[in-house]
XYZ file of C-alpha atoms in Angstrom:
651
model
C 107.335 80.427 27.433
C 103.757 81.669 28.097
C 104.334 84.430 25.549
C 105.282 81.909 22.905
C 102.278 79.745 23.762
C 99.858 82.687 23.576
C 101.384 83.817 20.267
C 101.014 80.383 18.709
C 97.405 80.130 19.886
C 96.568 83.517 18.366
C 98.143 82.483 15.034
C 96.214 79.201 15.037
C 92.908 80.998 15.747
C 93.522 83.420 12.876
C 94.191 80.531 10.457
C 91.045 78.703 11.573
C 88.873 81.828 11.182
C 90.373 82.454 7.729
C 89.648 78.873 6.608
C 86.084 79.055 7.951
C 85.396 82.302 6.141
C 86.820 80.973 2.855
C 84.811 77.761 3.124
C 81.578 79.631 3.824
C 82.238 81.933 0.867
C 82.967 79.020 -1.437
C 79.867 77.141 -0.345
C 77.716 80.134 -0.984
C 79.041 80.736 -4.504
C 79.876 77.258 -5.914
C 77.514 74.285 -6.162
C 79.259 70.984 -5.610
C 77.967 68.396 -8.074
C 78.866 64.772 -7.583
C 79.436 63.166 -11.004
C 77.490 60.090 -12.076
C 79.183 56.813 -11.379
C 80.889 55.218 -14.364
C 80.768 51.466 -14.462
C 84.305 50.077 -14.610
C 85.446 46.620 -15.578
C 87.967 44.631 -13.534
C 90.792 45.446 -15.982
C 89.961 49.082 -16.821
C 92.649 50.470 -14.497
C 95.250 48.183 -16.071
C 94.178 49.284 -19.538
C 94.443 52.942 -18.529
C 97.947 52.370 -17.176
C 98.891 50.444 -20.318
C 98.008 53.448 -22.481
C 100.627 55.517 -20.649
C 103.407 53.176 -21.745
C 104.767 53.218 -25.275
C 106.060 50.055 -26.901
C 109.827 49.717 -26.971
C 110.665 48.098 -30.334
C 114.056 46.957 -29.062
C 112.745 44.709 -26.279
C 111.381 41.178 -26.777
C 107.832 40.111 -26.033
C 107.098 39.875 -22.332
C 106.369 36.142 -22.600
C 110.092 35.516 -23.146
C 111.271 37.312 -19.992
C 111.334 34.102 -17.937
C 113.951 32.620 -20.284
C 116.141 35.517 -21.478
C 118.776 33.120 -22.844
C 116.154 31.315 -24.938
C 114.694 34.375 -26.661
C 114.008 33.192 -30.236
C 115.903 35.012 -32.960
C 114.288 33.507 -36.061
C 110.881 32.434 -37.289
C 111.832 28.800 -36.880
C 112.915 29.192 -33.262
C 109.830 31.296 -32.529
C 107.656 28.465 -33.768
C 109.661 25.870 -31.841
C 109.327 27.937 -28.666
C 105.558 28.217 -29.086
C 105.015 24.551 -29.922
C 107.233 23.353 -27.069
C 105.250 25.599 -24.722
C 101.967 24.059 -25.922
C 103.508 20.596 -25.835
C 103.896 20.973 -22.086
C 100.231 21.919 -21.729
C 99.167 19.005 -23.908
C 101.248 16.642 -21.813
C 99.506 17.894 -18.689
C 96.092 17.372 -20.308
C 97.061 13.865 -21.392
C 98.199 12.947 -17.878
C 94.961 14.381 -16.484
C 92.882 12.267 -18.872
C 94.876 9.034 -18.726
C 95.513 9.030 -14.969
C 92.315 10.482 -13.576
C 92.823 8.626 -10.283
C 95.647 11.005 -9.411
C 93.324 14.020 -9.361
C 90.643 12.956 -6.893
C 91.406 15.601 -4.277
C 89.551 18.872 -4.713
C 91.636 21.716 -3.327
C 89.923 24.601 -5.159
C 87.045 26.636 -3.761
C 84.946 27.171 -5.760
C 85.554 23.951 -7.674
C 87.364 24.268 -10.988
C 85.660 21.645 -13.089
C 88.516 21.360 -15.593
C 90.861 20.239 -12.804
C 88.559 17.467 -11.683
C 89.063 13.944 -13.090
C 87.048 13.314 -16.270
C 83.868 11.379 -15.579
C 83.387 7.940 -17.125
C 79.967 6.382 -17.547
C 79.397 2.674 -18.167
C 75.918 2.032 -16.721
C 72.494 3.530 -17.244
C 72.188 4.260 -13.515
C 75.173 6.625 -13.705
C 73.635 8.985 -16.264
C 70.622 11.211 -16.635
C 69.183 13.731 -19.029
C 70.766 16.562 -17.018
C 74.195 15.001 -17.456
C 73.494 14.604 -21.178
C 72.536 18.285 -21.531
C 75.600 19.344 -19.554
C 77.866 17.233 -21.781
C 76.247 18.703 -24.899
C 76.811 22.241 -23.609
C 80.518 21.423 -23.151
C 80.818 20.325 -26.790
C 81.800 16.728 -25.963
C 80.110 15.113 -28.945
C 81.334 11.533 -28.647
C 80.735 11.431 -24.898
C 77.225 12.837 -25.398
C 76.485 10.056 -27.900
C 77.634 7.426 -25.389
C 75.394 8.873 -22.688
C 72.494 9.031 -25.167
C 72.937 5.343 -25.939
C 73.164 4.455 -22.237
C 69.841 6.230 -21.718
C 68.455 4.014 -24.510
C 67.339 7.168 -26.338
C 64.698 7.811 -23.688
C 65.159 11.552 -23.406
C 62.994 14.580 -24.064
C 62.445 16.096 -27.501
C 64.402 19.146 -26.333
C 67.446 16.994 -25.510
C 67.260 15.247 -28.885
C 67.115 18.594 -30.672
C 70.176 19.824 -28.767
C 72.039 16.631 -29.590
C 71.183 16.979 -33.287
C 72.431 20.567 -33.242
C 75.724 19.471 -31.672
C 76.213 16.654 -34.188
C 75.529 18.947 -37.136
C 77.672 21.793 -35.822
C 80.650 19.579 -34.941
C 80.252 17.123 -37.852
C 79.941 14.239 -35.347
C 83.365 15.057 -33.834
C 84.438 16.438 -30.483
C 84.835 20.188 -30.313
C 88.127 21.536 -29.036
C 88.012 21.659 -25.256
C 91.140 23.777 -24.874
C 92.414 26.783 -26.765
C 96.122 26.531 -27.436
C 96.818 30.173 -28.237
C 100.490 29.784 -29.076
C 99.790 26.861 -31.399
C 96.794 28.509 -33.062
C 98.984 31.545 -33.862
C 100.999 29.327 -36.217
C 97.968 27.614 -37.718
C 96.445 29.026 -40.879
C 92.925 28.154 -41.978
C 92.275 29.041 -45.597
C 88.580 29.864 -45.719
C 88.694 29.959 -49.500
C 89.701 26.299 -49.849
C 86.500 24.546 -48.933
C 86.135 20.798 -48.984
C 83.276 18.388 -48.691
C 83.867 16.839 -45.253
C 80.340 15.930 -44.083
C 80.187 12.674 -42.143
C 77.161 10.483 -42.748
C 76.369 9.561 -39.133
C 73.482 7.184 -38.487
C 72.541 9.057 -35.286
C 71.864 12.251 -37.264
C 69.473 10.475 -39.589
C 67.644 8.774 -36.713
C 67.281 11.978 -34.692
C 66.155 13.971 -37.731
C 63.521 11.407 -38.757
C 62.188 11.335 -35.214
C 62.045 15.123 -34.807
C 60.314 15.849 -38.132
C 57.558 13.464 -37.106
C 56.721 15.654 -34.101
C 54.875 18.966 -34.055
C 55.472 21.653 -36.699
C 57.777 23.778 -34.528
C 60.015 20.809 -33.684
C 60.113 19.697 -37.322
C 61.093 23.204 -38.458
C 63.922 23.325 -35.906
C 65.219 19.952 -37.153
C 65.150 21.105 -40.794
C 66.972 24.334 -39.905
C 69.649 22.428 -38.005
C 70.319 19.873 -40.743
C 70.398 22.508 -43.494
C 73.005 24.527 -41.539
C 75.116 21.440 -40.855
C 75.125 20.105 -44.416
C 75.781 23.564 -45.856
C 78.664 24.199 -43.426
C 80.461 21.017 -44.509
C 79.491 21.422 -48.198
C 76.966 18.656 -48.605
C 75.488 21.184 -50.986
C 73.044 19.166 -53.085
C 71.402 17.605 -50.031
C 71.222 20.971 -48.257
C 69.635 22.533 -51.343
C 67.076 19.705 -51.667
C 66.140 20.166 -47.974
C 65.682 23.885 -48.658
C 63.376 23.122 -51.579
C 61.378 20.710 -49.390
C 60.903 23.446 -46.817
C 59.719 25.880 -49.496
C 57.330 23.330 -50.952
C 55.899 22.263 -47.582
C 55.970 25.833 -46.191
C 58.272 24.892 -43.330
C 59.566 28.100 -41.749
C 63.323 28.667 -41.813
C 65.365 30.911 -39.528
C 67.940 33.467 -40.582
C 70.863 31.069 -40.027
C 69.391 28.531 -42.436
C 68.811 31.205 -45.068
C 72.394 32.444 -44.666
C 73.706 28.894 -45.035
C 71.736 28.406 -48.251
C 73.000 31.695 -49.692
C 76.610 30.638 -49.004
C 76.279 27.407 -51.003
C 74.676 28.986 -54.095
C 78.014 28.964 -56.027
C 78.187 25.179 -55.494
C 74.655 24.326 -56.619
C 74.375 23.355 -60.273
C 70.728 24.329 -60.648
C 71.325 28.016 -59.925
C 74.921 28.482 -61.058
C 73.916 30.297 -64.261
C 72.117 33.155 -62.459
C 73.377 33.263 -58.867
C 72.523 36.922 -58.284
C 68.864 36.482 -59.168
C 68.708 33.461 -56.833
C 70.096 35.552 -53.967
C 67.427 38.199 -54.533
C 64.742 35.478 -54.616
C 65.895 34.176 -51.236
C 65.992 37.700 -49.782
C 62.434 38.299 -51.005
C 61.423 34.963 -49.490
C 62.911 36.064 -46.163
C 61.009 39.326 -46.323
C 57.753 37.526 -47.123
C 58.222 35.189 -44.151
C 59.088 38.013 -41.767
C 62.732 36.961 -41.308
C 64.988 39.966 -40.663
C 68.412 39.578 -42.339
C 71.610 40.252 -40.413
C 75.261 40.987 -41.165
C 75.934 37.329 -42.016
C 73.200 37.579 -44.670
C 74.957 40.541 -46.272
C 78.408 38.939 -46.239
C 77.097 35.584 -47.464
C 75.334 37.324 -50.347
C 78.448 39.300 -51.309
C 80.484 36.099 -51.618
C 78.598 35.532 -54.878
C 80.668 38.227 -56.617
C 83.713 35.908 -56.613
C 81.907 33.740 -59.173
C 80.864 36.621 -61.467
C 83.005 37.380 -64.500
C 81.459 40.730 -65.364
C 82.522 43.730 -63.268
C 79.378 45.616 -64.283
C 77.038 42.851 -63.054
C 79.055 42.370 -59.842
C 79.123 46.127 -59.115
C 75.403 46.531 -59.734
C 74.642 43.532 -57.489
C 77.012 44.679 -54.701
C 75.926 48.294 -54.430
C 72.232 47.476 -54.689
C 72.687 45.050 -51.780
C 74.548 47.653 -49.747
C 71.778 50.182 -50.290
C 69.114 47.702 -49.175
C 71.002 46.725 -46.031
C 71.712 50.367 -45.244
C 67.964 50.949 -45.132
C 67.755 48.029 -42.693
C 70.419 49.788 -40.532
C 72.838 46.868 -40.866
C 76.372 48.236 -40.753
C 79.038 46.542 -42.858
C 81.950 44.739 -41.206
C 85.569 44.458 -42.284
C 84.608 41.330 -44.233
C 82.121 43.416 -46.194
C 84.890 45.872 -47.020
C 87.090 42.982 -48.174
C 84.396 41.945 -50.661
C 84.127 45.532 -51.920
C 87.902 45.761 -52.332
C 87.874 42.531 -54.342
C 85.225 44.046 -56.597
C 86.979 47.395 -57.025
C 90.285 45.640 -57.613
C 88.973 45.003 -61.118
C 88.687 48.761 -61.654
C 92.006 50.379 -60.716
C 90.673 53.916 -61.218
C 88.360 53.810 -58.215
C 90.200 51.327 -55.980
C 92.343 53.766 -53.971
C 89.461 56.225 -53.581
C 87.210 53.474 -52.222
C 89.895 52.272 -49.781
C 90.571 55.816 -48.584
C 86.858 56.352 -47.930
C 86.774 53.082 -45.961
C 89.679 54.149 -43.752
C 88.068 57.542 -43.106
C 84.956 55.754 -41.845
C 86.850 53.171 -39.803
C 89.005 55.800 -38.062
C 85.898 57.323 -36.499
C 84.585 54.027 -35.110
C 85.668 51.361 -32.652
C 86.437 48.234 -34.645
C 84.829 44.989 -33.495
C 85.310 41.439 -34.676
C 81.886 40.741 -36.156
C 82.732 38.100 -38.759
C 85.317 35.315 -38.735
C 86.804 36.664 -41.972
C 87.326 40.196 -40.623
C 90.952 39.178 -40.045
C 91.565 39.339 -43.820
C 90.980 43.088 -44.091
C 94.341 44.528 -43.012
C 96.549 42.165 -45.090
C 94.280 42.658 -48.113
C 94.237 46.445 -47.767
C 98.011 46.663 -47.301
C 98.555 44.517 -50.397
C 96.461 46.971 -52.429
C 98.278 49.986 -50.976
C 101.656 48.464 -51.790
C 100.615 47.613 -55.340
C 99.356 51.170 -55.855
C 102.516 52.610 -54.200
C 100.539 54.926 -51.938
C 102.734 55.535 -48.888
C 100.386 58.058 -47.274
C 97.496 55.591 -47.328
C 99.791 52.837 -46.073
C 100.764 54.910 -43.037
C 97.107 55.670 -42.406
C 96.231 51.972 -42.530
C 99.116 51.084 -40.181
C 98.045 53.740 -37.684
C 94.547 52.251 -37.724
C 95.972 48.798 -36.999
C 97.924 50.090 -33.994
C 94.967 52.077 -32.650
C 93.327 50.728 -29.467
C 93.275 46.920 -29.648
C 92.894 46.655 -33.411
C 95.943 44.382 -33.608
C 93.538 41.564 -32.715
C 92.629 41.514 -36.418
C 96.093 40.091 -37.121
C 94.949 36.642 -36.049
C 97.893 34.410 -36.920
C 101.523 34.381 -38.020
C 100.565 33.990 -41.676
C 98.433 37.150 -41.675
C 101.173 39.056 -39.857
C 103.771 37.955 -42.418
C 101.564 38.968 -45.345
C 100.732 42.347 -43.798
C 104.312 43.310 -42.912
C 105.689 41.905 -46.166
C 103.625 44.404 -48.138
C 104.237 47.202 -45.617
C 108.031 46.787 -45.754
C 108.008 46.524 -49.552
C 105.971 49.748 -49.692
C 108.427 51.564 -47.427
C 111.404 50.199 -49.360
C 109.999 51.459 -52.644
C 108.847 54.879 -51.456
C 111.159 56.087 -48.683
C 114.702 57.480 -48.980
C 117.097 54.680 -48.089
C 118.239 56.327 -44.824
C 114.639 56.716 -43.624
C 113.851 53.159 -44.656
C 116.693 51.643 -42.652
C 115.716 53.719 -39.618
C 112.219 52.214 -39.843
C 113.435 48.733 -40.735
C 115.843 48.266 -37.814
C 113.149 49.235 -35.323
C 110.685 46.831 -36.894
C 113.017 43.879 -37.351
C 114.520 43.868 -33.860
C 111.652 42.072 -32.143
C 108.365 43.048 -33.794
C 108.764 41.368 -37.167
C 111.350 38.986 -38.557
C 111.609 39.523 -42.317
C 111.141 36.795 -44.878
C 113.894 35.855 -47.291
C 112.148 37.657 -50.164
C 112.218 40.917 -48.200
C 115.865 40.494 -47.244
C 116.772 39.796 -50.860
C 114.997 42.934 -52.092
C 116.621 45.058 -49.394
C 120.039 43.804 -50.474
C 119.266 44.412 -54.154
C 118.253 47.982 -53.296
C 121.406 48.402 -51.209
C 123.521 47.428 -54.244
C 122.450 50.653 -55.949
C 123.393 52.931 -53.055
C 126.529 54.925 -52.322
C 129.622 53.447 -50.708
C 128.861 55.188 -47.380
C 125.347 53.719 -47.185
C 126.658 50.233 -48.012
C 129.429 50.389 -45.407
C 126.970 51.546 -42.747
C 124.229 48.981 -43.379
C 125.754 45.867 -44.944
C 127.359 44.567 -41.701
C 124.003 44.885 -39.911
C 122.196 43.017 -42.667
C 124.831 40.269 -42.737
C 124.355 39.852 -39.001
C 120.576 39.575 -39.508
C 121.018 36.968 -42.229
C 122.940 34.792 -39.759
C 120.581 35.437 -36.838
C 117.441 34.842 -38.913
C 118.919 31.561 -40.259
C 118.908 32.616 -43.909
C 122.326 31.162 -44.740
C 120.703 28.291 -46.612
C 118.946 30.668 -49.019
C 121.101 30.911 -52.135
C 119.423 34.054 -53.491
C 120.054 36.025 -50.287
C 123.641 34.851 -49.757
C 124.554 35.384 -53.411
C 123.437 39.030 -53.390
C 125.037 39.659 -49.989
C 128.393 38.220 -51.101
C 128.244 40.136 -54.356
C 127.856 43.430 -52.459
C 130.716 42.480 -50.114
C 132.971 41.694 -53.091
C 132.152 44.925 -54.899
C 132.450 47.096 -51.810
C 135.516 49.288 -52.380
C 137.062 49.624 -48.921
C 140.591 50.220 -47.674
C 142.835 47.181 -47.238
C 143.215 47.903 -43.489
C 139.464 48.202 -42.900
C 138.044 45.894 -40.182
C 135.085 45.234 -42.472
C 137.218 42.722 -44.393
C 137.141 40.426 -41.380
C 133.390 40.977 -40.938
C 132.753 39.970 -44.561
C 135.172 37.030 -44.298
C 133.479 35.755 -41.162
C 130.094 35.884 -42.914
C 131.472 34.091 -45.979
C 133.039 31.380 -43.826
C 129.724 30.899 -42.007
C 128.045 30.195 -45.346
C 130.752 27.667 -46.217
C 130.551 25.818 -42.898
C 126.749 25.882 -42.832
C 126.318 24.359 -46.280
C 129.100 21.841 -45.788
C 127.466 20.702 -42.543
C 124.368 19.815 -44.562
C 126.364 17.559 -46.877
C 126.597 13.818 -46.214
C 127.511 10.591 -47.997
C 123.848 10.158 -48.921
C 123.005 13.714 -49.901
C 125.511 16.180 -51.304
C 125.005 19.927 -51.432
C 124.789 21.530 -54.877
C 127.116 24.526 -54.860
C 126.912 27.565 -57.118
C 130.476 28.205 -58.302
C 129.906 31.985 -58.282
C 129.129 31.852 -54.559
C 132.276 29.815 -53.944
C 134.307 32.345 -55.939
C 132.885 35.222 -53.870
C 133.619 33.372 -50.621
C 137.221 32.813 -51.703
C 137.591 36.431 -52.826
C 136.338 37.815 -49.508
C 138.629 35.457 -47.578
C 141.647 36.482 -49.663
C 140.969 40.169 -49.058
C 140.908 39.475 -45.314
C 144.239 37.577 -45.661
C 142.639 34.349 -44.439
C 144.994 32.240 -46.523
C 144.226 28.721 -45.242
C 140.451 29.104 -45.533
C 140.715 30.605 -49.040
C 143.035 27.798 -50.118
C 140.488 25.249 -48.917
C 137.739 26.862 -50.999
C 139.874 27.067 -54.170
C 140.966 23.423 -53.758
C 137.311 22.458 -53.375
C 136.406 24.239 -56.622
C 139.199 22.551 -58.577
C 138.674 19.056 -57.175
C 134.895 19.008 -57.812
C 134.337 17.108 -54.572
C 130.621 17.935 -54.774
C 128.141 18.720 -57.556
C 128.767 22.231 -58.782
C 126.641 24.550 -60.876
C 128.483 26.648 -63.464
C 132.164 27.339 -64.105
C 134.435 30.300 -63.509
C 135.070 32.556 -66.503
C 138.270 34.454 -67.305
C 137.178 37.625 -65.523
C 136.346 35.765 -62.310
C 139.650 33.828 -62.358
C 141.604 37.012 -62.966
C 139.808 38.676 -60.065
C 141.101 35.976 -57.712
C 144.507 35.840 -59.381
C 145.162 39.560 -58.944
C 144.780 39.303 -55.162
C 147.027 36.224 -55.070
C 149.710 38.071 -57.036
C 149.349 41.160 -54.867
C 149.698 39.179 -51.634
C 152.146 36.573 -52.965
C 149.926 33.493 -52.564
C 151.752 31.270 -55.046
C 150.037 27.965 -54.231
C 146.551 29.416 -54.712
C 147.673 31.101 -57.941
C 148.905 27.738 -59.248
C 145.520 26.205 -58.377
C 143.837 28.886 -60.468
C 146.222 28.241 -63.419
C 145.362 24.555 -63.158
C 141.619 25.394 -63.249
C 142.111 27.615 -66.324
C 144.062 24.830 -68.086
C 141.277 22.367 -67.296
C 138.783 24.481 -69.222
C 141.268 25.340 -72.051
C 140.995 29.093 -71.562
C 142.996 31.117 -74.104
C 144.229 33.511 -71.434
C 145.920 30.735 -69.429
C 149.369 31.443 -70.907
C 149.144 35.116 -70.037
C 148.093 34.239 -66.478
C 150.999 31.818 -66.119
C 153.547 34.367 -67.353
C 152.244 36.984 -64.933
C 152.483 34.567 -62.004
C 156.006 33.491 -63.054
C 157.268 37.038 -63.383
C 155.648 38.728 -60.384
C 155.424 36.142 -57.589
C 158.730 34.847 -56.145
C 158.297 31.098 -56.722
C 160.199 28.264 -55.120
C 161.876 25.645 -57.292
C 159.023 23.205 -56.629
C 156.426 25.832 -57.531
C 158.297 26.683 -60.776
C 158.417 23.023 -61.732
C 154.690 22.689 -61.025
C 153.907 25.723 -63.166
C 156.051 24.346 -66.027
C 154.231 21.012 -65.756
C 150.909 22.815 -66.071
C 151.535 25.163 -69.015
C 154.764 23.877 -70.535
C 158.243 25.374 -70.610
C 157.765 26.913 -74.047
C 155.172 29.373 -72.726
C 157.432 30.495 -69.916
C 160.597 30.422 -72.119
C 158.855 32.749 -74.545
C 158.355 35.195 -71.730
C 162.026 34.821 -70.690
C 163.282 35.501 -74.221
C 161.085 38.568 -74.442
C 162.706 39.939 -71.293
C 166.241 39.431 -72.738
């Protein structure tokens, strides 16, 4: 035992001496340098972990995981899910506002002001200038006006200036206190459609008249505020007259006021003939007054090109502006690039080159949202790429969108639809069909639900493909049409049924039942929309295709119902079956021995006095084993002479 103990001690001493010698050698040869500390944000670790995970296109968005059975499968249900989610939040806010007495207890530390009951003021003793300033900072315009009136307007000049700024910025309305992200995703604000919405509030006039009667600095601030407000809500003539007053009386303006004036130049009659020269005059005026322009100045100035009819004048104006702002070290934003693309769109020779140069620059930089219209860049660029059929540039643009957090530039559902509409159309036009469907199924599972126009074009392209490609992909597309609630779209269902009818497959193939099930879904869906007040207008070609698909699947009763519906004209119907279409149905009836349906078709042909009716009747009489009742019905339809002629020919 002692031997073992001594041996283990000797081994341990050797290891310790070896470690000591190695550590002393390392310390003598290598300098240990502690790296500088890198400041980290509270979510940096989460972001780093997120980069290690790739997106699975076949899983739904994480926000749906709480309700896996309610995962939306169409655009309509997506919107309903989002709005119902926000409806719950709005209900909570309403209860909080209407029943403030229920929220007296403060259980949060520190206090969460939004959870506290909203304050109500009815007496002058309850309010002060501090409360007024706090209310103004929260954007509660109407409440701030009430407090201002309770104070009998006895507040400082600073408070009056802040109140004027709030009234002008909000157009005398309350600013949104809560951001409903799900709801805002489905809201689209068209910045191009501008309307005159300025409210003539008496308080604005009173505050402005008071402030301009004070010292020069206060008066200048009041003029700047009112010019910005009137220009924002397109009270253009009054904003322009205020600008001229400031020029005449040498009242200094800030950069925001200058930018506002530049934006309304297309709406001012006095300068509409030469808008570019007026922009340069204002820029020179800014330079003379020592006002440094910013990015908003550049983008506001470039909006003028939308009113210019001459490409040469617009190009000269645009690139001279860009050169000047480059000297001022003002970098363009995505909005700036949108303006340039609009300009170059008039010259197709340089458009793609300009866009490619833009993407090369943007790839090297971190994209930031610097203008509210930056969100228009990616849909606009993808539209151009699709129109020019440049797949390589389209892939480059899509990679840029997916880089880092650049997807924030897709700000709403409308922009996403526009972007992916053009992207899918580009892929459909340029890729081999097998590669396209590989891309499409990944995209359409949960990332993007296609519009009806895209589905229709995919089906039209599928019509031109080989039998193998059709058999592989048509069932999947039919399933998507049902899931994405496109059964009410006549263009989509008509093309889909046409492909199903023309698909040459074996009689025992299980696809017949798949096609028949889809056709029956169309029938039931449209019939469910019909009522005594409003009847559905049917296209007779669609009804014929439904019946044909059902007959091929040997769904006799359902096919008989459709044919009876066509003959009876129970609902308004567009078009009529021609000889070829009737014969197409009749051949299957003869092949499968469906005498009653064949007689319905003979009756339809007789109704429209088709010349081939006699030939159809003879074929039915000779091929299908008819009962006595069925023979009598056929004779009553076409007459015995037609059938007797056929009998005499046989003898």
